[in-house]
mmCIF file of C-alpha atoms in Angstrom:
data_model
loop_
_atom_site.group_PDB
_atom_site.id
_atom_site.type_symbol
_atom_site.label_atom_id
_atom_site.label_comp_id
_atom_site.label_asym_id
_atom_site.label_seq_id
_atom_site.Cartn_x
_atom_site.Cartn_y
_atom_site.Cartn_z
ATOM 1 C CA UNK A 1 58.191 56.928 120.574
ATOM 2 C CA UNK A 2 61.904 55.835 121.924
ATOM 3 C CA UNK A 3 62.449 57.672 125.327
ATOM 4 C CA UNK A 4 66.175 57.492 125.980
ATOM 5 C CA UNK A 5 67.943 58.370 129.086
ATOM 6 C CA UNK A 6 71.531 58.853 130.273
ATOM 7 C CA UNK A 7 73.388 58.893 134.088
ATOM 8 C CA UNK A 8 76.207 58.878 135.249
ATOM 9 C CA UNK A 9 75.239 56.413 138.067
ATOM 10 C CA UNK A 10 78.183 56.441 140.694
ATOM 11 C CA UNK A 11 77.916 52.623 140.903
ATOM 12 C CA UNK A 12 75.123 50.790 139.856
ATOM 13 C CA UNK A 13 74.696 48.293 142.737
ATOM 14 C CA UNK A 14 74.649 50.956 145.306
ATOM 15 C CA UNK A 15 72.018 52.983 143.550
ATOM 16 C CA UNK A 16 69.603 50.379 141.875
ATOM 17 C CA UNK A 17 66.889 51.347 143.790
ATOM 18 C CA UNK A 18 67.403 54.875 142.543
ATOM 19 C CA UNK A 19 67.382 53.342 139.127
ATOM 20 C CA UNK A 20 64.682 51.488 139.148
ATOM 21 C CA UNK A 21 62.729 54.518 140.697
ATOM 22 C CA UNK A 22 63.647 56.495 137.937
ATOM 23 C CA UNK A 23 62.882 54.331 135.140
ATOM 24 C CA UNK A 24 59.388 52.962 136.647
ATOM 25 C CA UNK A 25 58.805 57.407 137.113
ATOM 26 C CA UNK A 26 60.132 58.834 133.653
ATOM 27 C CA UNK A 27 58.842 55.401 131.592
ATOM 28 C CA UNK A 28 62.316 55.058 130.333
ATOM 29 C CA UNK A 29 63.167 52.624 126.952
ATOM 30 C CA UNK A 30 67.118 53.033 126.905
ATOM 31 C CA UNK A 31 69.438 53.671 129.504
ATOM 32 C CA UNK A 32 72.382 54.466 129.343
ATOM 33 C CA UNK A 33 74.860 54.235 132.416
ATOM 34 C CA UNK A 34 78.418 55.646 133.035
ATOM 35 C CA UNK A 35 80.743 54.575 135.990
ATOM 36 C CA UNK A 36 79.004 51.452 137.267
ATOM 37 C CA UNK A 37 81.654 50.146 138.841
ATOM 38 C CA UNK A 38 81.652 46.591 138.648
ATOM 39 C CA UNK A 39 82.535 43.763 136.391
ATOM 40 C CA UNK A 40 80.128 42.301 134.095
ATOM 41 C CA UNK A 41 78.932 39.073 136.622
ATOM 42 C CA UNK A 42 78.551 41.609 139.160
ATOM 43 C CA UNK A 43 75.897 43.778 137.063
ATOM 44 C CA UNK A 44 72.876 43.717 139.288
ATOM 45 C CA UNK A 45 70.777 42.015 136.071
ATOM 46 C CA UNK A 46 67.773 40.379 137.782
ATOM 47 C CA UNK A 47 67.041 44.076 138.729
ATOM 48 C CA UNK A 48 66.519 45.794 135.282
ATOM 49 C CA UNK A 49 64.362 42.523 134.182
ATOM 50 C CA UNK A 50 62.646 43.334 136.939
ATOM 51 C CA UNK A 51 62.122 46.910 135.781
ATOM 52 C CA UNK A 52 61.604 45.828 132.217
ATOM 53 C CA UNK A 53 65.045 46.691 130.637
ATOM 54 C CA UNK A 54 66.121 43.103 130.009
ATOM 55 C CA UNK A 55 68.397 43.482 127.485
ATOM 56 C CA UNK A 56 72.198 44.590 128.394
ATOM 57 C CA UNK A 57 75.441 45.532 126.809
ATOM 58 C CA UNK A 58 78.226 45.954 129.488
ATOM 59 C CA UNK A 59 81.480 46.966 129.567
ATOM 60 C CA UNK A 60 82.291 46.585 132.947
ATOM 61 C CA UNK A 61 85.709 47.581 134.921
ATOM 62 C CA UNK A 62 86.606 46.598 138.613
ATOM 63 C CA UNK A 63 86.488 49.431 141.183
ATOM 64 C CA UNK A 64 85.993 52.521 138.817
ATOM 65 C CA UNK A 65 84.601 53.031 135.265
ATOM 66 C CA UNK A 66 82.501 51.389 133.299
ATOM 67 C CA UNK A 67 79.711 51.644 131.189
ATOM 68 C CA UNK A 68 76.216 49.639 130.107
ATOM 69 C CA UNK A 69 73.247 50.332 128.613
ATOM 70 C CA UNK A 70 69.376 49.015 129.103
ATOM 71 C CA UNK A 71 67.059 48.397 127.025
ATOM 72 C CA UNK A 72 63.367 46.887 126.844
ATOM 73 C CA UNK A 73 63.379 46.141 123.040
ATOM 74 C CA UNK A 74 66.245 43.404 121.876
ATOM 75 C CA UNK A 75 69.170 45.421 120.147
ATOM 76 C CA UNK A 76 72.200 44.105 117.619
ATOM 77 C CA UNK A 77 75.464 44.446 117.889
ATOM 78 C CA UNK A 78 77.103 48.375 116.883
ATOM 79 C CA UNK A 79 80.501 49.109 115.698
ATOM 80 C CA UNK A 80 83.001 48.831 117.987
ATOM 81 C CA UNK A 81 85.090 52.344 119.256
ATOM 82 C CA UNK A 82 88.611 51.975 119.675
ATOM 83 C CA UNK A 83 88.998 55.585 121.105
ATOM 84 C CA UNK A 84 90.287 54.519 124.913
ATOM 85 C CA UNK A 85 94.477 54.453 124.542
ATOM 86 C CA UNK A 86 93.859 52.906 128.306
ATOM 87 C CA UNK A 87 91.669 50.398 127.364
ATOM 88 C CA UNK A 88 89.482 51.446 129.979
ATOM 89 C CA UNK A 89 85.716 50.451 129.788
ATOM 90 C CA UNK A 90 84.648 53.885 128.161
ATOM 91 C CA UNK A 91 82.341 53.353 125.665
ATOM 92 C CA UNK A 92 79.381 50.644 124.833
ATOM 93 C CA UNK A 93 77.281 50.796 121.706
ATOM 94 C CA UNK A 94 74.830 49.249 120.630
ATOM 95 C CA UNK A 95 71.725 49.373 117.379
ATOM 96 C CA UNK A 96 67.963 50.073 118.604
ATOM 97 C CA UNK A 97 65.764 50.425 115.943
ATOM 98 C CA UNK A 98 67.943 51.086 113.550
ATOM 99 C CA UNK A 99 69.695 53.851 115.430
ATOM 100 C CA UNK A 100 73.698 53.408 116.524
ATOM 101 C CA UNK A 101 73.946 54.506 120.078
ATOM 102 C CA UNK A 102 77.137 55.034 121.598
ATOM 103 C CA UNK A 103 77.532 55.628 125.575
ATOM 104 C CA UNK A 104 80.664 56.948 126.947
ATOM 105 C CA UNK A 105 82.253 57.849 129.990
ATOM 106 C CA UNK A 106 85.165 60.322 129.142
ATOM 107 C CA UNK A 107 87.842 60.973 130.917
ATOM 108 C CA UNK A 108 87.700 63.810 133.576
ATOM 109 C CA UNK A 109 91.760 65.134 132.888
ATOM 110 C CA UNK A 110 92.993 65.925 136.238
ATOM 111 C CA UNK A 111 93.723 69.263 137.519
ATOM 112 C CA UNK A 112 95.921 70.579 135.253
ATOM 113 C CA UNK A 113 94.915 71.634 131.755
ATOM 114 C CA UNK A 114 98.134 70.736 130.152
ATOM 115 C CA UNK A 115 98.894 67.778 128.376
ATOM 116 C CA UNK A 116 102.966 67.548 128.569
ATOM 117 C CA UNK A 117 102.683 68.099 132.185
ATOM 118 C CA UNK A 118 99.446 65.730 133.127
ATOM 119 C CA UNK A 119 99.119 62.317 131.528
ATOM 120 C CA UNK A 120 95.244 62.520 132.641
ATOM 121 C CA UNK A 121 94.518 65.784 130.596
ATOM 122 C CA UNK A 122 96.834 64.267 127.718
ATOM 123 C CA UNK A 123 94.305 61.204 127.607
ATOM 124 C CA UNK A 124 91.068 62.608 127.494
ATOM 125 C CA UNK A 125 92.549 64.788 124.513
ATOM 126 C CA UNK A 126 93.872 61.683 122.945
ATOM 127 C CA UNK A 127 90.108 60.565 123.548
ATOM 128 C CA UNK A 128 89.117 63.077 121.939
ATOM 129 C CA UNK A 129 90.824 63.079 119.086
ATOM 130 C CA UNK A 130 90.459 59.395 118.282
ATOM 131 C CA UNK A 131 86.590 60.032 118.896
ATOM 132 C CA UNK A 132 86.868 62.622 115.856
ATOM 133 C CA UNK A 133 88.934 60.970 113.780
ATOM 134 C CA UNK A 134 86.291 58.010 114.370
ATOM 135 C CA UNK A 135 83.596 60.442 113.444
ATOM 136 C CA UNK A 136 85.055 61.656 109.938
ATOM 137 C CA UNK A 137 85.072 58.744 108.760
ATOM 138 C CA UNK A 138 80.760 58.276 109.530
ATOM 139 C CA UNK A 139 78.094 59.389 106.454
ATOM 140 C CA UNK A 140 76.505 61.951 108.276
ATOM 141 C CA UNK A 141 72.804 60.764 107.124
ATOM 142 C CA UNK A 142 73.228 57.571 108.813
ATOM 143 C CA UNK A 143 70.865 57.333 112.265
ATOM 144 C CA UNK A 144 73.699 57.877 115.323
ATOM 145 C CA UNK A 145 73.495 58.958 118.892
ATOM 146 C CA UNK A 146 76.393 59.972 121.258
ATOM 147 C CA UNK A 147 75.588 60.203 124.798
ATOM 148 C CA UNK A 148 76.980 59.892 128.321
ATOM 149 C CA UNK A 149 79.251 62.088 130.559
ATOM 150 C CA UNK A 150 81.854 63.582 128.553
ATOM 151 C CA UNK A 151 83.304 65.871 130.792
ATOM 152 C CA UNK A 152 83.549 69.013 129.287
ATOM 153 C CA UNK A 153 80.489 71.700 129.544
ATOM 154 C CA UNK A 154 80.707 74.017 126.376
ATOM 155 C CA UNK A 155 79.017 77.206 127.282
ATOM 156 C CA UNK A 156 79.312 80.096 129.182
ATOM 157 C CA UNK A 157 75.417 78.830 130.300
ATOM 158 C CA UNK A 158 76.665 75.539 131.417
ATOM 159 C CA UNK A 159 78.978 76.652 134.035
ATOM 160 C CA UNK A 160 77.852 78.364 137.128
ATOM 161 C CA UNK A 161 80.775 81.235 136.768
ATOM 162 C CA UNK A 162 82.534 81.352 133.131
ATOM 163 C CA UNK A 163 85.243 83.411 134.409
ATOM 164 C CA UNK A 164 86.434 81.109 137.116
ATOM 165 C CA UNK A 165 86.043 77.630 135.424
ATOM 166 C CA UNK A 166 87.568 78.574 132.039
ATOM 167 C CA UNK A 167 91.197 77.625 134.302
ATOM 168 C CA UNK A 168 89.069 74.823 135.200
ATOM 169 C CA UNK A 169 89.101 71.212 134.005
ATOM 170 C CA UNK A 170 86.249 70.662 132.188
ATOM 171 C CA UNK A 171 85.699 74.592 130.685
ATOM 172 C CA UNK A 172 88.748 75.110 129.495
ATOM 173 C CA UNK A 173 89.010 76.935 126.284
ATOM 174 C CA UNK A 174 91.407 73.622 125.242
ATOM 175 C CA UNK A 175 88.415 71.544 126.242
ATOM 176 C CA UNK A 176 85.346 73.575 124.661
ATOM 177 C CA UNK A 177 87.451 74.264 121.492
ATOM 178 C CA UNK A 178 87.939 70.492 121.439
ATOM 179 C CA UNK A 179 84.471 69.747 122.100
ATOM 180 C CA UNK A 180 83.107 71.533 119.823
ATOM 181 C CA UNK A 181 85.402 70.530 117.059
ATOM 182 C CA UNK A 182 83.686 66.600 117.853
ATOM 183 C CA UNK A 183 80.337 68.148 117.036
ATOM 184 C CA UNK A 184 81.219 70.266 113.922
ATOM 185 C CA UNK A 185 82.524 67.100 112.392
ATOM 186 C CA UNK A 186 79.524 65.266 112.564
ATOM 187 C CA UNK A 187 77.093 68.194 112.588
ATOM 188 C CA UNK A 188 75.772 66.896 115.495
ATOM 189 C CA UNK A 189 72.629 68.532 117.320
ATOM 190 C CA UNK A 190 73.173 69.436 121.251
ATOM 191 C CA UNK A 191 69.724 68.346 122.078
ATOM 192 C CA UNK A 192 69.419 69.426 125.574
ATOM 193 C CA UNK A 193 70.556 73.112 124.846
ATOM 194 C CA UNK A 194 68.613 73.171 121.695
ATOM 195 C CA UNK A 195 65.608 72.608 124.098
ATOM 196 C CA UNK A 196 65.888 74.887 126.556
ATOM 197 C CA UNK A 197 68.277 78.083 124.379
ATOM 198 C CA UNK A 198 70.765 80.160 126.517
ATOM 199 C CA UNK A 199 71.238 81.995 128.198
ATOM 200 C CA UNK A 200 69.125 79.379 130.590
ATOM 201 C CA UNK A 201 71.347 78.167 132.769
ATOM 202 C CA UNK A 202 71.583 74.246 132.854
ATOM 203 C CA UNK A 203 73.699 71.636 134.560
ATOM 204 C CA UNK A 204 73.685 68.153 135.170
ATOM 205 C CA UNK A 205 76.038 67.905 137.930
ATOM 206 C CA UNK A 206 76.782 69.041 141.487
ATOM 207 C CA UNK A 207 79.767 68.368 143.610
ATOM 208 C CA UNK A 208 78.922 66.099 146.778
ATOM 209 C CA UNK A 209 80.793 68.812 148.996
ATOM 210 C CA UNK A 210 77.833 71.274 148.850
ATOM 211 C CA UNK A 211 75.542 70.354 151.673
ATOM 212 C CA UNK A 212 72.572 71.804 149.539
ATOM 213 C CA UNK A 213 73.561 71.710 145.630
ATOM 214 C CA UNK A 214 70.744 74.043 144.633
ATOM 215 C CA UNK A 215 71.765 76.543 147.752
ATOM 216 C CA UNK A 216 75.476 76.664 146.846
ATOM 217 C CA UNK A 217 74.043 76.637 142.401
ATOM 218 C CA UNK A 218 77.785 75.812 141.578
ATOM 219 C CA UNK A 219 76.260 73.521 138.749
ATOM 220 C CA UNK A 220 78.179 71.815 135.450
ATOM 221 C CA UNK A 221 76.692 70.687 132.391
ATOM 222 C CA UNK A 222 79.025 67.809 131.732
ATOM 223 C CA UNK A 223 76.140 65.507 130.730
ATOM 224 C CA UNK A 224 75.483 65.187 126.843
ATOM 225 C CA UNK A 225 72.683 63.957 124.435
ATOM 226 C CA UNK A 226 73.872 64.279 120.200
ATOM 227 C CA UNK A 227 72.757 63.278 117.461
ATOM 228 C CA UNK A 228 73.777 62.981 114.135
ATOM 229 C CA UNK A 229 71.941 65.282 110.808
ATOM 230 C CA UNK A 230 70.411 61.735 109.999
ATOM 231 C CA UNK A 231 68.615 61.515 113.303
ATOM 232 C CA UNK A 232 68.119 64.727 114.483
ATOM 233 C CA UNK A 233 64.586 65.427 112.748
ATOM 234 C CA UNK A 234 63.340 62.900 114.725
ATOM 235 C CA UNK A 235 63.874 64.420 117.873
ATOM 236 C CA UNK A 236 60.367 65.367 119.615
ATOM 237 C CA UNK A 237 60.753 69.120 120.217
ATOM 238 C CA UNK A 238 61.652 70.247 123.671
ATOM 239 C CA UNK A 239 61.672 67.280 124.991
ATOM 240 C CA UNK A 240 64.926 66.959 126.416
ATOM 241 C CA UNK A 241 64.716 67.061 130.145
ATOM 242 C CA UNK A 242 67.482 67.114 132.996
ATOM 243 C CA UNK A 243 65.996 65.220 135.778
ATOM 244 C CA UNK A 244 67.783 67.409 138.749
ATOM 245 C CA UNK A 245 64.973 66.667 141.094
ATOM 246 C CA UNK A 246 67.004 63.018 141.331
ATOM 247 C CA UNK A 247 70.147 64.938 142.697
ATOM 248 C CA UNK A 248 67.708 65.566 145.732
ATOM 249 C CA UNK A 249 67.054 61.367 146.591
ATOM 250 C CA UNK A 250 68.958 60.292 149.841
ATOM 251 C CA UNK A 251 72.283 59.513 148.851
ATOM 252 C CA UNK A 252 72.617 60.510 144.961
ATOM 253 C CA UNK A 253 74.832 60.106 142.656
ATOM 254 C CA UNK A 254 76.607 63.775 142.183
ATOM 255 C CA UNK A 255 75.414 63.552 138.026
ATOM 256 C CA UNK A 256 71.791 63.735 137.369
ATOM 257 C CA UNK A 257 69.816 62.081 134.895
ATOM 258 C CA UNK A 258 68.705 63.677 130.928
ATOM 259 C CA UNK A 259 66.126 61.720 128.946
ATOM 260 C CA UNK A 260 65.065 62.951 125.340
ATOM 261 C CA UNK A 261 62.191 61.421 123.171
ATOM 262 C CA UNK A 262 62.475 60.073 119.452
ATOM 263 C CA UNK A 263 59.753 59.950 117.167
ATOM 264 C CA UNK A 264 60.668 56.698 115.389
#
């Protein structure tokens, strides 16, 4: 079994102790980070070894951004996505057992829904679309897993109000038709709402301006696990978890983490 988690970290270096908590607590195999924060020599590496995720791929960006994922087996080398205009560092991928796994951080877009008028929204489109052009291209049978924060949450079950955030970045119909136009074209599975069905109500982030984020329940789902027709089956049932009890720790990062299980 391959148990595989992703978070959105909000800087890796201030929160490694959070990490490491989490990965010695949920007996994690592959993690997956978004916005670290830091460069590559500034990746706090003796840590992981320390929690037995020695091997790293890192795309690292100074002051905001960037991505990296952990891993206690060795990995090889996965095709590289040109889908960031910006050249921000986005997306990291690499090949664990024989599975492609791609980690992105997509854009968030702004405040304004509209691309001729905000250059952020026009970008994570153009991210987007280069993502699904980039998927098209894939056989569908081969072994491939997107993950990370991308931003948008789909349902009316991953917002806490559909009728308010649909003018909202990040549920706007724009975005969810968008969205789900990157999963039709690779048929991928939503793993985390195929485990727990709506209407549940899930999210996987809380803004930090909530004093108590379970109190206030204004809650987005912007924090994805996929995978591909060729990897799906082996997907332990129900075993996607959001971890939103980490979202209570001292000082958290405002995303929580979501693990899922492989049967490889």
């Amino acid at each position: 079994m391959l148990r595989l988690a992703t978070w959105n970290i909000n800087s890796v270096r201030l929160r490694i102790d959070q990490v490491a908590r989490f990965v010695e607590q949920a007996r994690i195999d592959v993690l997956l980070l978004q916005e670290i924060k830091c460069l590559e020599d500034q990746f706090p590496r003796a840590a992981f070894q320390a929690m037995g995720l020695p091997h790293l791929k890192i795309g690292g960006q100074k002051g905001w951004h960037g991505v990296a994922i952990a891993s206690r087996q060795p990995f090889t080398e996965a095709p590289v996505l040109e889908v960031c205009r910006e050249r921000h560092a986005r997306c990291v991928g690499v090949m664990v057992e024989g599975i492609e796994i791609q980690n992105f951080y997509i854009p968030a877009g702004g405040d304004l829904p509209d691309r001729a008028l905000n250059a952020k929204f026009d970008h994570k489109m153009d991210f987007y679309e280069r993502l699904t052009a980039e998927v098209a291209r894939r056989d569908r049978s081969a072994p491939l897993l997107l993950a990370g924060d991308f931003n948008i949450a789909p349902g009316e079950n991953d917002v806490w109000n559909h009728r308010y955030m649909s003018k909202v970045v990040s549920h706007t119909p724009i975005e969810v038709e968008t969205l789900t136009r990157l999963q039709a074209t690779g048929g991928f599975a939503d793993v985390v709402r195929d485990a727990h069905p709506d209407p549940q109500k899930l999210a996987s982030w809380w803004s930090y301006r909530a004093q108590d984020f379970r109190k206030s329940n204004r809650g987005l789902r912007l924090d994805h696990i996929w995978t591909s027709p060729g990897l799906t089956p082996a997907v332990i049932p129900h075993s996607a978890t959001i971890h939103d009890m980490v979202r209570e720790w001292t000082q958290p990062s405002d995303h929580c983490p979501i693990t899922v299980d492989l049967d490889l």
